[in-house]
XYZ file of C-alpha atoms in Angstrom:
325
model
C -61.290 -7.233 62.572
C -64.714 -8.325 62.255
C -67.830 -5.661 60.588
C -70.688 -4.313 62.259
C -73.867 -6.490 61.275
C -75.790 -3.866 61.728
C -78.948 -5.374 59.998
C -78.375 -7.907 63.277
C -78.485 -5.293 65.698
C -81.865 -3.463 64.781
C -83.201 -7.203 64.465
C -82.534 -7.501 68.037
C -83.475 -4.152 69.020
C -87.059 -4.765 68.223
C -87.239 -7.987 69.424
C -86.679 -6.581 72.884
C -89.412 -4.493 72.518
C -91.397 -7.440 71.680
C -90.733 -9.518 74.786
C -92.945 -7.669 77.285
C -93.567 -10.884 78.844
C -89.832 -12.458 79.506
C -88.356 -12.664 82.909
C -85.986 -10.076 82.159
C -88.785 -7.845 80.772
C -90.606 -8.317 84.109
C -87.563 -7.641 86.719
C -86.365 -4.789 84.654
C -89.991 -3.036 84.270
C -88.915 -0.172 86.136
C -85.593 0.726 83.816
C -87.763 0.476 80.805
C -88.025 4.218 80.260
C -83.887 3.851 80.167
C -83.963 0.963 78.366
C -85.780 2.655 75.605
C -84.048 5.685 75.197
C -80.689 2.768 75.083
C -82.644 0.578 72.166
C -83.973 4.198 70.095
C -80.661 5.698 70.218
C -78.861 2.587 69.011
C -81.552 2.500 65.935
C -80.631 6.420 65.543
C -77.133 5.761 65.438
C -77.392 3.027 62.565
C -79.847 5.137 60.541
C -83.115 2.791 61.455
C -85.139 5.087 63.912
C -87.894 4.776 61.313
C -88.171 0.812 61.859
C -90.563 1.651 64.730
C -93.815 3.833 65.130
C -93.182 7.224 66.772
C -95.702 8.252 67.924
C -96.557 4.700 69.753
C -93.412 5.465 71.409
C -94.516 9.090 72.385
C -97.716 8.180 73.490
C -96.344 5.805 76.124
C -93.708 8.089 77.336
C -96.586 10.732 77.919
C -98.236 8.340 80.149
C -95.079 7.685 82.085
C -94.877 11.147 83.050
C -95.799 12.257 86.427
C -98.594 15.160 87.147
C -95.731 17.225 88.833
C -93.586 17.253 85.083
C -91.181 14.741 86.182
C -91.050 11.136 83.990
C -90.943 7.404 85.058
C -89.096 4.559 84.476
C -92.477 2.899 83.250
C -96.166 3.645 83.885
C -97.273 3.418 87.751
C -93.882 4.109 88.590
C -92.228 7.183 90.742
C -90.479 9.725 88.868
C -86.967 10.432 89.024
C -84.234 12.053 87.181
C -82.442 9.154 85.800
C -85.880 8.578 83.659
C -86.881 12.058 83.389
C -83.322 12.806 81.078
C -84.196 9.351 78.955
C -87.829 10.387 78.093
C -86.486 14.098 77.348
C -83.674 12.168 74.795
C -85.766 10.091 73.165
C -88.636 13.001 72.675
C -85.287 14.876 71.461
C -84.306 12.037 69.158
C -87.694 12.069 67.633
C -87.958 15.463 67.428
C -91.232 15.885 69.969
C -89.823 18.150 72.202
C -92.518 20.406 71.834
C -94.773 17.811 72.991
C -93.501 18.903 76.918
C -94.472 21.576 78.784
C -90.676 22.470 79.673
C -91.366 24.782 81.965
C -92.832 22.477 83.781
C -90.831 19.648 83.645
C -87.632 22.286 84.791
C -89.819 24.135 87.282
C -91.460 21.416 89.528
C -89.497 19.415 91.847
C -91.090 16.284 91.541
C -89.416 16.422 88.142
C -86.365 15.191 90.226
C -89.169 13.373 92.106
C -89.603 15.727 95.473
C -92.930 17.142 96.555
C -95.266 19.308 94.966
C -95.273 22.074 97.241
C -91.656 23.737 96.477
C -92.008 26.287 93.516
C -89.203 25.578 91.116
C -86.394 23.170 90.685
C -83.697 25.378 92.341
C -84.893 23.396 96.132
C -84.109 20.327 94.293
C -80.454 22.208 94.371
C -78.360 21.530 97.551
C -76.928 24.373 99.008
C -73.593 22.844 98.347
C -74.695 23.001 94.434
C -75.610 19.420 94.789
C -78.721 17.228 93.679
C -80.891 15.092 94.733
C -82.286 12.061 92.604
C -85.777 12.064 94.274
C -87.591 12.646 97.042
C -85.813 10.514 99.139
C -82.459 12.566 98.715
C -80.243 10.482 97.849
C -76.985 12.610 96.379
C -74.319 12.006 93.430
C -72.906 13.842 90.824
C -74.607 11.779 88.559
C -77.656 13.600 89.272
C -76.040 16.774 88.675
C -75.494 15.451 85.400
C -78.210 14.727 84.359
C -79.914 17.892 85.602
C -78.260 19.647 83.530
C -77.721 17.696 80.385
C -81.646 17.691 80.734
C -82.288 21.668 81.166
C -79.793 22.089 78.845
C -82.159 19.974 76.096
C -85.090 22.380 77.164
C -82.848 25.285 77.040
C -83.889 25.957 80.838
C -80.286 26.035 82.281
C -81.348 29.462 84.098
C -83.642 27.491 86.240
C -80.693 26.403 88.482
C -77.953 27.645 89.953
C -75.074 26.605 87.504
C -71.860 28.046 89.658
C -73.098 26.710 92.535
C -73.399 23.385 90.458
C -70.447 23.904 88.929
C -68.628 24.365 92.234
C -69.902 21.289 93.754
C -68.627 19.274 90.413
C -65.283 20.505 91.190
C -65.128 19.789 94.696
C -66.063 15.627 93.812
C -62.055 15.854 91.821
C -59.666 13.656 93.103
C -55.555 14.010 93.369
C -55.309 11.369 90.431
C -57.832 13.689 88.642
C -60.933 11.588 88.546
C -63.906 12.110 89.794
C -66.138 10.314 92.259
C -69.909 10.274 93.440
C -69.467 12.670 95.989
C -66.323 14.607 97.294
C -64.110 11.900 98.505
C -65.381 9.567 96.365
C -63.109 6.812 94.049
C -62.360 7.796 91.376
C -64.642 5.935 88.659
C -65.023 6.351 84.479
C -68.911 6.696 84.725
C -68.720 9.679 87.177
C -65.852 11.205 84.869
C -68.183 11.133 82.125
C -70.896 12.827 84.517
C -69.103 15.244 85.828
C -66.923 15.982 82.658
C -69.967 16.137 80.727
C -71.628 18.673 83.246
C -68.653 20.364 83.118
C -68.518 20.839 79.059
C -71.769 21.463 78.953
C -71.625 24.643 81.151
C -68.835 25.590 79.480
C -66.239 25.081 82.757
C -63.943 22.542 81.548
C -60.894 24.253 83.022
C -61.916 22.760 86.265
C -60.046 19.580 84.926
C -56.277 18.196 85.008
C -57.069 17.617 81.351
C -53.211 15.934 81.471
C -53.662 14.216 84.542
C -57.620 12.527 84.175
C -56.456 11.667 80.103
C -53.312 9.597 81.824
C -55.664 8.076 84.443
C -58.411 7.012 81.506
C -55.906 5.939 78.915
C -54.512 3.581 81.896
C -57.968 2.067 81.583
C -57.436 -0.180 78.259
C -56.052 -3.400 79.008
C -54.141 -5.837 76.632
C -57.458 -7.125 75.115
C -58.109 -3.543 73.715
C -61.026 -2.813 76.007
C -61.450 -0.500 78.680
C -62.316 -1.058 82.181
C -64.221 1.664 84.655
C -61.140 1.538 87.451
C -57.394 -0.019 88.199
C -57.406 -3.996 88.284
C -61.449 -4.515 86.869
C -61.920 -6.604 83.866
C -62.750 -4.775 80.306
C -66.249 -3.983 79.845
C -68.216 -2.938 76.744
C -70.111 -0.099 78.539
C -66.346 1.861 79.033
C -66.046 2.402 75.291
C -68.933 5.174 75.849
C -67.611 6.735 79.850
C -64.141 6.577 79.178
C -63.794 7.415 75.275
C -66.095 10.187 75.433
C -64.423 11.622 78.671
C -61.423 11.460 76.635
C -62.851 13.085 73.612
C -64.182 16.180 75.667
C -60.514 16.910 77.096
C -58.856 16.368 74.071
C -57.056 13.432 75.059
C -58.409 10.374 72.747
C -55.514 9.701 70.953
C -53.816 8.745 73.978
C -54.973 5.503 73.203
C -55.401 2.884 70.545
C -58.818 3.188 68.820
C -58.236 -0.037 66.766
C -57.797 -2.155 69.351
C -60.651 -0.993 71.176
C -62.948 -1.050 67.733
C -61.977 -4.666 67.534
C -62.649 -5.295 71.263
C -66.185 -3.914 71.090
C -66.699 -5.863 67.722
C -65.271 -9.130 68.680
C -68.440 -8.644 71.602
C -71.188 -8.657 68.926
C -73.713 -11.893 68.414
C -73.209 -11.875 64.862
C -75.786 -14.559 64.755
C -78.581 -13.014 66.642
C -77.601 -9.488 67.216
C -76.684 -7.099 70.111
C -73.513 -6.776 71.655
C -72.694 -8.360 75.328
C -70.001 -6.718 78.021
C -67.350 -9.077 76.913
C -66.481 -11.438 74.510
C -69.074 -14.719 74.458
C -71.677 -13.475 77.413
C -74.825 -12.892 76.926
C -76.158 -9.618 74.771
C -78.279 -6.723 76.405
C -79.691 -3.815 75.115
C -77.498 -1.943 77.352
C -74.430 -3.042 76.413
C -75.644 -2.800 72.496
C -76.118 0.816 72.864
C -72.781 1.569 74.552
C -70.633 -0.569 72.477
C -72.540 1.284 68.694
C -72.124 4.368 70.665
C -68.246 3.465 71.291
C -67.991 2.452 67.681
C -69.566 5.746 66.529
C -67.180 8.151 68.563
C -64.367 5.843 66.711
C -65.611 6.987 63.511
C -66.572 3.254 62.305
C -67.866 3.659 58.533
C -71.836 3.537 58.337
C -72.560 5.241 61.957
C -74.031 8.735 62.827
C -72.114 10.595 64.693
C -72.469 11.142 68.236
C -72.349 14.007 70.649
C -70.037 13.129 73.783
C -71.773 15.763 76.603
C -75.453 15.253 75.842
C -75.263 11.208 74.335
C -77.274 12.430 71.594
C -76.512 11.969 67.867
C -74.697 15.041 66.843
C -77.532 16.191 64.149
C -80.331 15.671 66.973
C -77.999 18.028 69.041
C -77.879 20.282 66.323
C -81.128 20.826 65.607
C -81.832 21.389 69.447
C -79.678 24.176 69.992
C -79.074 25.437 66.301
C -82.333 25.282 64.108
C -84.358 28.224 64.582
């Protein structure tokens, strides 16, 4: 088995922040709010937050968020939840959380991107115990997800109606005990780590088969050591996060064999260059970097914080959230 060159990875991680001007820079302008919170907790992880300047960081996520509370994927652009959870993590990582106003981030809808004239983030809430990503409604238990893995940060989790939430979760289960994207859905690892997480993170984890979802993720690794998101898909880097960690919240992760996997997510590194690609000789991404150190660090690999499988946060960051007084 190959080692981590970790002094590689951070290499790479700034230089991604360096090429404003690339084409992928350009297409991907909107994600960059995601992509940073991906590149800062990959840096946490390997103990190198402190190779870039904070509070340049902070002062351009301030200006990504949106009058209403809500955050951005980049400046200019409409807010939404999937960038409004990646600005509050990577305030969290640097420990500027008190740099919000988290009342209203949690209070105003346009924090999920709606209009300004509903009074709290509870209309953002279905009355299923749904959510909407923005104002243009679109459903999915991922956005449950990140609703509350993002209240739960701000410790504003009162702010929303978390059995009705709760209750919609469980209703998105499948007979194979998956979950999908909304009731009915296929069953899929990324919306088993959504809905899982939501689910530990409320504290209702005995909505889940934990027997029958750990059989249908450990069927996931294939004979390469990876993991794949469903039946008959190749391997893929990113499943090392949404399938171990789903696996680690029900108690199920020895179910299958961490040193194959640890040598399928290594085997993906550039060790020339840095940053770690889906599979085996493509192309690196920061995305894929993040998921495969964050894979490597819920292994246990020598060298690597430790990471929190509900929130995605290094486990001392979560510990100072919800335990330093």
């Amino acid at each position: 088995m190959g080692e981590l060159v970790v002094d590689k990875h951070v290499k790479y991680i700034l230089s991604v922040e360096k090429r404003k001007d690339s084409f992928e820079s350009v297409v991907l302008e909107h994600l960059r709010m995601n992509g940073a919170y991906w590149g800062l907790a990959t840096l946490d992880l390997l103990g190198k937050l402190d190779a870039l300047d904070s509070n340049e960081v902070i002062e351009w996520i301030m200006k990504c968020q949106h009058e209403s509370g809500g955050f951005a994927g980049n400046i200019g652009h409409d807010p939404h939840m999937l960038y409004t959870l990646s600005a509050v993590q990577v305030l969290a990582l640097f420990d500027k959380l008190n740099v919000l106003d988290a009342d209203k981030v949690a209070n105003c809808h346009p924090f999920l991107g709606l209009l300004n004239f509903m009074p709290d983030i509870s209309g953002l809430q279905n009355e299923d115990g749904s959510f909407s990503g923005d104002e243009w409604g679109e459903v999915d238990s991922r956005f449950s997800y990140l609703a509350i893995c993002c209240l739960s940060i701000l410790h504003r989790l009162d702010k929303i109606n978390v059995e009705k939430a709760v209750n919609y979760i469980a209703s998105c289960k499948n007979v194979d005990g998956g979950f999908g994207c909304t009731p009915g859905g296929e069953s899929h690892a990324g919306q088993i780590f959504c809905c899982v997480g939501a689910l530990a993170i409320t504290g209702s984890l005995h909505h889940v088969d934990k027997d029958l979802l750990g059989w249908w993720l450990c069927e996931r690794q294939v004979k390469s050591g990876g993991l794949n998101g469903r039946p008959e898909k190749l391997p893929d880097v990113c499943y090392s996060w949404w399938v171990l960690s789903s696996l680690i919240m029900i108690d199920r992760v020895h179910w299958i064999n961490k040193d194959k996997l640890a040598k399928f997510i290594l085997n993906c590194q550039d060790t020339e260059n840095g940053g770690i690609s889906d599979r085996p000789e493509d192309a690196v991404d920061v995305y894929h970097t993040y998921f495969g150190i964050a894979g490597l660090s819920l292994l246990e690999y020598p060298g690597l914080k430790a990471i929190d499988p509900a929130h995605a946060l290094p486990v001392d960051v979560v510990d100072r959230i919800f335990f330093q007084k």
